[in-house]
Coordinates of C-alpha atoms in Angstrom, one line a residue:
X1 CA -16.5 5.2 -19.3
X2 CA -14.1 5.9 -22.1
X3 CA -15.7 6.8 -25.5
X4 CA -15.1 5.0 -28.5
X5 CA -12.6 7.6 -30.0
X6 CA -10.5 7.4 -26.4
X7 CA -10.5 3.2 -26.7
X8 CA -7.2 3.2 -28.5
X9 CA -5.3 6.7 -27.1
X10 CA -4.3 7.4 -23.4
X11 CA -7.0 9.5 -22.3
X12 CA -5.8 12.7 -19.6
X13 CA -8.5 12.5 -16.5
X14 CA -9.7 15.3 -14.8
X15 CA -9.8 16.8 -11.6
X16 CA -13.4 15.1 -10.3
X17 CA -11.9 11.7 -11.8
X18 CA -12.6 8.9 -9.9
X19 CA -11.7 5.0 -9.7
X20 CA -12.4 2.8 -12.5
X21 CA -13.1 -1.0 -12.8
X22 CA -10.2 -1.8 -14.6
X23 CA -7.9 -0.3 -11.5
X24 CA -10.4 -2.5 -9.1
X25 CA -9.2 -5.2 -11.6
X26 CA -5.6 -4.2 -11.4
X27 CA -5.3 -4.3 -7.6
X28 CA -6.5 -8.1 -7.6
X29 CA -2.4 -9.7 -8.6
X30 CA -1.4 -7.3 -5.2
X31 CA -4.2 -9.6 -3.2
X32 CA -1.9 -12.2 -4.4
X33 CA 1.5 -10.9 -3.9
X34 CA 0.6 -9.3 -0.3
X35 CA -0.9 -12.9 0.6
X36 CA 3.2 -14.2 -0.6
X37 CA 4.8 -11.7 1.3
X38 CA 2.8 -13.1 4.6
X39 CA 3.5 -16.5 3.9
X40 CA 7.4 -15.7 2.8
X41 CA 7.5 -14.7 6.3
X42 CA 5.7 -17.0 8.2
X43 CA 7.6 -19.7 6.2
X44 CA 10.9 -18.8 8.3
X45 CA 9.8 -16.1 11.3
X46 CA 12.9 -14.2 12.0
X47 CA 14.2 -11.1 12.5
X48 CA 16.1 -11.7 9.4
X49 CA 13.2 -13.3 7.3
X50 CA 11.0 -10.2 8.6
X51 CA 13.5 -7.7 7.0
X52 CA 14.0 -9.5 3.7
X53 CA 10.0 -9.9 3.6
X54 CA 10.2 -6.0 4.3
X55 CA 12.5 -5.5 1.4
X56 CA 9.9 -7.5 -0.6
X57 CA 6.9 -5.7 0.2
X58 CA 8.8 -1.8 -0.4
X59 CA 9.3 -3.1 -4.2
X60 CA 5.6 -4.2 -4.3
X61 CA 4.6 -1.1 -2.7
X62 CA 6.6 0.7 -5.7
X63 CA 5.3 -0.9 -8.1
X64 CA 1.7 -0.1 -7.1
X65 CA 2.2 3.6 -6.4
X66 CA 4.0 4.0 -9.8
X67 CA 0.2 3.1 -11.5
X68 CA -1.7 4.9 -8.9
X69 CA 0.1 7.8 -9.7
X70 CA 0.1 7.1 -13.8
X71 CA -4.0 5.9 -13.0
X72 CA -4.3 9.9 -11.6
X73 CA -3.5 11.3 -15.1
X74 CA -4.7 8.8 -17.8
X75 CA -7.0 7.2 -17.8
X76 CA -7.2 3.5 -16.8
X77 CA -9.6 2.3 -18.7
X78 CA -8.7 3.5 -21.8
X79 CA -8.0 0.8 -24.6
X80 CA -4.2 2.0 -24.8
X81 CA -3.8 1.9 -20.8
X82 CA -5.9 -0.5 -20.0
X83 CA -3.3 -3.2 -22.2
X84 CA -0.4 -1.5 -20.1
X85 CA -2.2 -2.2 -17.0
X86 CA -3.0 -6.1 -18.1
X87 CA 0.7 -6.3 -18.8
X88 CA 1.7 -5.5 -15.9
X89 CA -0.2 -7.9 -14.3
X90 CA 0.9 -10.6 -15.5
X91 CA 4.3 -9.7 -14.8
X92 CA 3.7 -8.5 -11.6
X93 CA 1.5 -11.8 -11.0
X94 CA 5.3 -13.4 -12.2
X95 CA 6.8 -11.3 -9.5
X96 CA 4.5 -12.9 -6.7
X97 CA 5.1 -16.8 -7.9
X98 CA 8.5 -16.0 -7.4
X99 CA 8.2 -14.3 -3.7
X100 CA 8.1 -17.6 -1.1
X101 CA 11.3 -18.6 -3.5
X102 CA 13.2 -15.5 -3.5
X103 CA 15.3 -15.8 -0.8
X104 CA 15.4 -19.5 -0.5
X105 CA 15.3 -20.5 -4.2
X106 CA 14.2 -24.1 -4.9
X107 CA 16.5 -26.5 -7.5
X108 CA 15.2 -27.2 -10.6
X109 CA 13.0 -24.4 -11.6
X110 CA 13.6 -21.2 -12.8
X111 CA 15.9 -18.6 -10.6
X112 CA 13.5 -17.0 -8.4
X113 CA 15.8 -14.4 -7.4
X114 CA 16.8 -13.2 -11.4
X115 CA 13.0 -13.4 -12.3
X116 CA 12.0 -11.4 -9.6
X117 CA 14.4 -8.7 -10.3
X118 CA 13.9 -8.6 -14.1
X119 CA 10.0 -8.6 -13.8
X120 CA 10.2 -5.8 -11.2
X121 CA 12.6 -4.0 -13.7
X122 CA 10.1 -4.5 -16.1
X123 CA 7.2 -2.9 -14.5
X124 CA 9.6 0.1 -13.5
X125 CA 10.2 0.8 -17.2
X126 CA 6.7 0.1 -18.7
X127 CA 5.6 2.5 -16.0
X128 CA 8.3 5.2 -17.2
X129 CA 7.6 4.9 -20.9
X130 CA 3.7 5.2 -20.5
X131 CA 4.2 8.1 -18.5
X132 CA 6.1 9.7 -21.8
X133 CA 4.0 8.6 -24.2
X134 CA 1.4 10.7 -22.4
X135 CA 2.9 13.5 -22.2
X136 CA 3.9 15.0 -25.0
X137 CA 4.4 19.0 -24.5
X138 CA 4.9 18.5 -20.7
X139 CA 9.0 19.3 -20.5
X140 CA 8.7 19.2 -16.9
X141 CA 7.1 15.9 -16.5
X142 CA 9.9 14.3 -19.1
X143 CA 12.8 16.1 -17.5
X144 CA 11.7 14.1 -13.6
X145 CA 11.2 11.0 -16.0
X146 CA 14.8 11.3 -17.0
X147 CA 15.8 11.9 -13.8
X148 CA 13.7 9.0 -12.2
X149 CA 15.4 6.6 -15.0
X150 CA 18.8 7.6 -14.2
X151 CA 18.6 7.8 -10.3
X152 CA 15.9 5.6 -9.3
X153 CA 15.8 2.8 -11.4
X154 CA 18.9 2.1 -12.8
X155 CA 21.2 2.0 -9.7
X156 CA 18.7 0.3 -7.7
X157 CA 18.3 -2.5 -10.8
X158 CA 22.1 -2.8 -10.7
X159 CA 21.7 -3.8 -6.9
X160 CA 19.1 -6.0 -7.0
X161 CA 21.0 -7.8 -9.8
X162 CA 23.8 -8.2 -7.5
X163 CA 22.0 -8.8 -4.3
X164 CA 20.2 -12.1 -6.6
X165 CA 23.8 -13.7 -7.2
X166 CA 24.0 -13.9 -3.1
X167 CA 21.9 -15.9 -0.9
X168 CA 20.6 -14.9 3.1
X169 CA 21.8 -11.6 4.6
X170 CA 23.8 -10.4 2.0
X171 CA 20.9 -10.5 -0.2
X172 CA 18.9 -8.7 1.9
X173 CA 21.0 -6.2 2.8
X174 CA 22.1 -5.6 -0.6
X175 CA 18.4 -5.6 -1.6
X176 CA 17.3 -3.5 1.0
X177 CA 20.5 -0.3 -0.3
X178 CA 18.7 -0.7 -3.2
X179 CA 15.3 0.2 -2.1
X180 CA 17.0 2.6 0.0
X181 CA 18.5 4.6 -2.7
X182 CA 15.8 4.1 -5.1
X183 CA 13.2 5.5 -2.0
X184 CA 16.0 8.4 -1.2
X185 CA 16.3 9.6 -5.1
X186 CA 12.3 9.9 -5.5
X187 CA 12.2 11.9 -1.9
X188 CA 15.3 14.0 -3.2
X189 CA 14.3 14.5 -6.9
X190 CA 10.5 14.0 -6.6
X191 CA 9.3 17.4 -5.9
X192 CA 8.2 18.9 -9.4
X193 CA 6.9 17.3 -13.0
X194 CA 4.7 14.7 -11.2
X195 CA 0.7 15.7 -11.1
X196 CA -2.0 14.7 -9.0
X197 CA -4.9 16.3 -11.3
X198 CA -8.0 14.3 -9.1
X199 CA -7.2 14.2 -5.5
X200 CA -10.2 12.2 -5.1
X201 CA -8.9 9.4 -6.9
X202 CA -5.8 9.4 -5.1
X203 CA -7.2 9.2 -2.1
X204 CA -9.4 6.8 -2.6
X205 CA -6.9 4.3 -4.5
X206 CA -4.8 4.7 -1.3
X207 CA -7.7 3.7 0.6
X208 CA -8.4 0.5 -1.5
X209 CA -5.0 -0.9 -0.8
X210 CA -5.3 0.0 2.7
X211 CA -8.4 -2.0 2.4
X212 CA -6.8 -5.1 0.5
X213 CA -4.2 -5.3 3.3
X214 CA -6.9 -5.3 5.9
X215 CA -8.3 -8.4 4.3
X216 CA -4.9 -9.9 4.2
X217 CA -5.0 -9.9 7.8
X218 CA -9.0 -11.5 7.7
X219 CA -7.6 -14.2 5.1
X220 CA -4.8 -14.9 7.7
X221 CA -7.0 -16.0 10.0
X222 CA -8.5 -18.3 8.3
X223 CA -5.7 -20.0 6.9
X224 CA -4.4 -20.5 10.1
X225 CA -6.8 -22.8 11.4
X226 CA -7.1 -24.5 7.8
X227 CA -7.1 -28.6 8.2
X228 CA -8.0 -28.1 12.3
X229 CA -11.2 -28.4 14.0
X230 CA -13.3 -25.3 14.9
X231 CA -13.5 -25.2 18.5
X232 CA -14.5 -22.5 21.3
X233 CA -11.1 -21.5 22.1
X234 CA -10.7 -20.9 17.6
X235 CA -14.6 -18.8 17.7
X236 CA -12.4 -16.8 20.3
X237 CA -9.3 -16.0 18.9
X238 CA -10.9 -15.3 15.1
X239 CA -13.2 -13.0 17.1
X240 CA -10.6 -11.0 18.2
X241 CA -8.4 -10.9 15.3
X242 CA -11.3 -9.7 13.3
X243 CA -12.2 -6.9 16.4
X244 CA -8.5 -5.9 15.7
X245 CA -8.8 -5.5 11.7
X246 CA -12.2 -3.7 12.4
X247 CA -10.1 -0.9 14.8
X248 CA -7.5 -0.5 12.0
X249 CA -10.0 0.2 9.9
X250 CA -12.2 2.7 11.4
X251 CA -8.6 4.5 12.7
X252 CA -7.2 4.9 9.2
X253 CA -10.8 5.9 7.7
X254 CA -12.3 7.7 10.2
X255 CA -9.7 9.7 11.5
X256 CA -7.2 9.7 8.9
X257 CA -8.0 8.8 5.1
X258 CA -10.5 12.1 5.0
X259 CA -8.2 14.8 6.9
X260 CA -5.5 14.0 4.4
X261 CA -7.7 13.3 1.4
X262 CA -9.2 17.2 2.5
X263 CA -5.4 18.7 3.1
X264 CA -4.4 17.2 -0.6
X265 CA -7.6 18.5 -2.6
X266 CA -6.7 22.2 -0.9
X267 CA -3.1 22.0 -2.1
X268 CA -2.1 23.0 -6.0
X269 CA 0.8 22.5 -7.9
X270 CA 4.3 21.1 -6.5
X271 CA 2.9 21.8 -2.9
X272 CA -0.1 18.6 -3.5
X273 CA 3.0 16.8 -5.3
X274 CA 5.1 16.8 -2.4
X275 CA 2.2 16.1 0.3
X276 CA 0.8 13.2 -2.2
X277 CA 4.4 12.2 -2.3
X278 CA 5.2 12.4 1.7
X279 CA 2.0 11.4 3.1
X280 CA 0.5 8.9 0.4
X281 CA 3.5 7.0 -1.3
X282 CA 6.0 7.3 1.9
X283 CA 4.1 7.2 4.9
X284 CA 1.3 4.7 3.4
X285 CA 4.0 2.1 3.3
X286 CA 4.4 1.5 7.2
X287 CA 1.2 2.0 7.4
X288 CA 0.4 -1.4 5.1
X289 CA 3.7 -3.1 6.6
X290 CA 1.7 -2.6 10.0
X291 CA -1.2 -4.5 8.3
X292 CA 1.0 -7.6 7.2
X293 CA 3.0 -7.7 10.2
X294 CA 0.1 -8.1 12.2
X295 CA -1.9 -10.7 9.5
X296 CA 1.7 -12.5 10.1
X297 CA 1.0 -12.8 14.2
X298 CA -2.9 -13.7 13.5
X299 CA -1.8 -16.4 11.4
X300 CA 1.0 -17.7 14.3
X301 CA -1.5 -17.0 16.9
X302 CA -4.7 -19.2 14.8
X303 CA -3.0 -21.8 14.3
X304 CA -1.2 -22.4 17.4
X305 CA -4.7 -22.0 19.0
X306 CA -5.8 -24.5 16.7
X307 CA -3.6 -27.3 17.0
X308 CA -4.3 -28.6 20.0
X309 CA -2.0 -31.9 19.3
X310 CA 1.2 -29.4 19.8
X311 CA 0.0 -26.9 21.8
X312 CA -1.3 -26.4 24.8
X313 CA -3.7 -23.3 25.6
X314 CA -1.9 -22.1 27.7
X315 CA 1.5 -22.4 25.7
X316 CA 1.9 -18.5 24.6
X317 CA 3.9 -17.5 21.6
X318 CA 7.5 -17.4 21.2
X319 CA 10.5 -15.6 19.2
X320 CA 9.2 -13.3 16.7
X321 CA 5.6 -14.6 16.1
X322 CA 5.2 -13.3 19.7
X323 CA 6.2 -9.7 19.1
X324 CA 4.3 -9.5 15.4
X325 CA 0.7 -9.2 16.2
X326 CA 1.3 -5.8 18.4
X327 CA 4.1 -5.2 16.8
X328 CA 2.3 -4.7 13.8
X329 CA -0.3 -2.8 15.2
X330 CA 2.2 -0.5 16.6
X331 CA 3.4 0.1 13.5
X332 CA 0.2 1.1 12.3
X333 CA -0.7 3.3 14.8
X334 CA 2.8 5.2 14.3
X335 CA 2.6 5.5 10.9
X336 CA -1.6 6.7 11.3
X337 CA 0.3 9.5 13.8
X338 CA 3.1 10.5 10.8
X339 CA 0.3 11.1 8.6
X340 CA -1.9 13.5 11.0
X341 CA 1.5 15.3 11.6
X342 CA 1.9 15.9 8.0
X343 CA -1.5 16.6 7.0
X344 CA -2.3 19.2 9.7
X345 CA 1.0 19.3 12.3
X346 CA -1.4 17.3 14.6
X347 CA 0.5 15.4 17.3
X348 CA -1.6 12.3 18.7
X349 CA -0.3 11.6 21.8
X350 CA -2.7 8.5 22.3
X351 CA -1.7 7.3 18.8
X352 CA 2.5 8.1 19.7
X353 CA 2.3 6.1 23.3
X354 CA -0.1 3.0 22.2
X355 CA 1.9 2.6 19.2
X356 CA 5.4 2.8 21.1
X357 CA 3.8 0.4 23.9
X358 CA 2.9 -2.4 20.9
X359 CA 6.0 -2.3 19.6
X360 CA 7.5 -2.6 22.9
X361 CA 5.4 -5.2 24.6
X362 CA 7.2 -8.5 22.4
X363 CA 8.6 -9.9 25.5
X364 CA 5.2 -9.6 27.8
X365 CA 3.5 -11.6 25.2
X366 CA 6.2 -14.3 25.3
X367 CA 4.9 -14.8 28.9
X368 CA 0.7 -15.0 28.0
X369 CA -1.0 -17.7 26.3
X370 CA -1.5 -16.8 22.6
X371 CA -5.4 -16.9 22.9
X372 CA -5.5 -14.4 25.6
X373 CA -2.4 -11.8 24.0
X374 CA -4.4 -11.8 20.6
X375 CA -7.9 -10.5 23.1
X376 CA -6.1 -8.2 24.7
X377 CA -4.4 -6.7 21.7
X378 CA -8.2 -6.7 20.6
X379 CA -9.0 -4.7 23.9
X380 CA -5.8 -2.1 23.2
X381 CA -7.1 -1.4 20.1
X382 CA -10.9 -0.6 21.0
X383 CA -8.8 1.3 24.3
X384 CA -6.7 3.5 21.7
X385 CA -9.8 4.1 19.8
X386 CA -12.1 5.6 22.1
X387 CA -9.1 7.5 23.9
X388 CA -8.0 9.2 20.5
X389 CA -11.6 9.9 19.8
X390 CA -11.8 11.8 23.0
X391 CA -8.8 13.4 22.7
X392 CA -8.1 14.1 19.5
X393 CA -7.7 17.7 18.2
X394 CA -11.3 19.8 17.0
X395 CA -9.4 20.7 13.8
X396 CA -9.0 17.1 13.0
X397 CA -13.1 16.6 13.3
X398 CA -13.9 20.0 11.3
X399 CA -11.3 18.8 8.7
X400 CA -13.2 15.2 8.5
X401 CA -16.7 17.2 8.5
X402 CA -15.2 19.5 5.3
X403 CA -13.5 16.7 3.5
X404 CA -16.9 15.1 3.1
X405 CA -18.4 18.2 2.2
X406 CA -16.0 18.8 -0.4
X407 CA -16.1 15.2 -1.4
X408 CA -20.2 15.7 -2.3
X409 CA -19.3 19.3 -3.9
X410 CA -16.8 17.8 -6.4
X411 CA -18.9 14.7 -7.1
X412 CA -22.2 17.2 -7.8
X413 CA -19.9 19.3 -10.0
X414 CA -18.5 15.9 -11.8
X415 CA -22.0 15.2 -12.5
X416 CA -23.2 18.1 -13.3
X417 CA -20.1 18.2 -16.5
X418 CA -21.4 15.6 -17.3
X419 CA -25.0 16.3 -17.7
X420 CA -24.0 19.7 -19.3
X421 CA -21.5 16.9 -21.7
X422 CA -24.7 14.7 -22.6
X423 CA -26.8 17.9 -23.0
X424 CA -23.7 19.3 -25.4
X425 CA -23.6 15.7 -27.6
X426 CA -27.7 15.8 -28.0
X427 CA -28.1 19.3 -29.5
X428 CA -24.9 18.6 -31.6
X429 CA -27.2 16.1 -32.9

């Protein structure tokens, strides 16, 4: 809780720092714009819709990570932060109205498209100049700002502006050289002047929008059968889309989220930069693309159960909407691999093979009724679960067993401050 002398200054954190309200409060606008991103796909499912949506959901991603990062250093709940994280809100809450119309903008309404780009622009820059205002004597820190302004926001801004004048491919593929070079120039130029001062908080920030995709994927369901009746064959299918969410989950926090949260809290310096940087703002991304994907093919799969007056139960799915729901997972699964291989140079050869066989499997599912593709992606899953468990590497399991330990060490320290603080304030008294 921020004191009342911190209420109207950006307030540094510390290294037992953990998540506050007002970033709980912050991550509700991305509930909204994931939700968009599903339904901007499932508005059109192709190949080309599932790019652009893609494209979409990397500049989301961006601007989250560039306030979990800022969130890791100042405080976000703070009277001076806490109106910069408000603003952007509202314009990132802009950003999501505009997401079903950016690619197919509707007549007689603002430009979807231009507003899009400008609000995204926006929250680039509010991010950059509340990263300078806190750091006064840190020359490091303001020379990678600089650089960050020069390289990866204003070429990729002049794309996007460009890429919004255009409408179908060109526009995405315009879009997506932007995200591209904006993605390449933080990888290339990203390695010193950012901090990660509570690894904790980090971690755990990357876990909540792990978690908020996850119930993306829950919500899906249930809008799929929205306006149908609930039948057996609909109990069925939301069963095993929930048994799917439920393996994500107890993958990427079981077996993944505490080996890396661990590997980052033993790092210092530009060495937990880079790993924060490669494993948490990179590699999370596929990871939550997995998650949408798949909410994308529950959706499909719901409501084509559902509605019995156009389909038939035994009807599977077709085109894209066929491939998504273990395409999605495979995703996941790859990107859950990428992670252990840069936390602890841990290959998963259960995690490498299921996910290569999901993405793969598109055109067997076009041949099974939707009901039954959706239990048996439930079954692959559970399958991949239990194998990995079995076969995954000891040091994986000792580094889960010392990342809580540490976890409970840094949180009796924290507390301990802060008795010693309170104890500090009353004899001052």
């Amino acid at each position: 809780m921020a004191t009342r002398g911190e209420r109207n200054r950006l307030v540094a954190t510390e290294d037992g720092h953990r998540v506050t309200p007002a970033e709980l409060f912050f991550d509700l606008v991305f509930v909204y714009a994931i939700t968009q991103v599903t339904a901007l796909m499932a508005g059109n499912p192709t190949a080309l819709r599932l790019l652009g949506g893609m494209v979409v959901l990397a500049l989301l991603w961006w601007c989250w990570c560039c306030f979990a990062w800022l969130g890791n250093v100042v405080r976000a709940d703070s009277g001076a932060m806490f109106t910069v994280l408000v603003s952007v809100m509202a314009v990132v809450l802009v950003v999501s109205l505009t997401v079903p119309e950016v690619y197919d903008d509707v007549p007689g309404g603002l430009p979807a498209p231009l507003l899009f780009v400008f609000c995204y622009g926006a929250v680039r820059v509010l991010h950059l100049a509340t990263y300078w205002i806190s750091s006064p004597g840190d020359d490091a820190l303001r020379t990678t700002l600089r650089r960050t302004a020069l390289l990866s926001v204003a070429p990729p801004f002049a794309l996007l502006l460009l890429g919004a004048a255009f409408e179908g491919a060109p526009q995405i593929l315009i879009w997506l050289t932007a995200v591209a070079i904006d993605y390449l120039s933080i990888y290339v130029t990203g390695r010193t002047g950012w901090r990660v001062l509570s690894p904790g908080h980090f971690a755990e920030r990357h876990g909540l929008i792990v978690i908020i995709a996850l119930g993306e994927s829950i919500v899906a369901i249930g809008v799929g059968v929205t306006g149908f009746a609930v039948s057996a064959p609909v109990v069925a299918a939301a069963a095993a889309g929930l048994l799917v969410s439920a393996g994500l989950w107890r993958l990427y926090f079981r077996e993944v989220s505490a080996a890396a949260e661990h590997r980052l809290a033993e790092l210092t310096g530009d060495d937990r930069t880079v790993f924060a940087r490669d494993t948490y703002t990179f590699l999370h991304l596929p990871l939550v693309a997995g998650v949408v994907i798949t909410a994308l093919g529950m959706k499909k799969t719901l409501h084509q159960v559902a509605d019995t007056d156009h389909y038939d139960l035994a009807e599977p799915l077709h085109g894209l909407t066929a491939w998504a729901p273990a395409g999605g997972v495979g995703l996941f699964l790859l990107a859950c691999a990428a992670i252990l291989l840069r936390t602890a140079g841990h290959r998963s050869p259960v995690l490498l093979t299921g996910g290569v066989a999901c993405l793969a499997v598109g055109p067997l599912v076009a041949m099974v009724p939707a009901l039954l593709a959706l239990g048996m992606l439930a079954g692959a899953v559970t399958g991949t679960l239990v194998l990995h468990g079995r076969t995954g590497h000891a040091g994986g399991g000792q580094a889960t067993g010392a990342s809580v330990v540490s976890i409970r060490l840094r949180r009796g320290s924290a507390h301990e401050h802060e008795d010693h603080a309170a104890a500090d304030e009353r004899a001052g008294e």
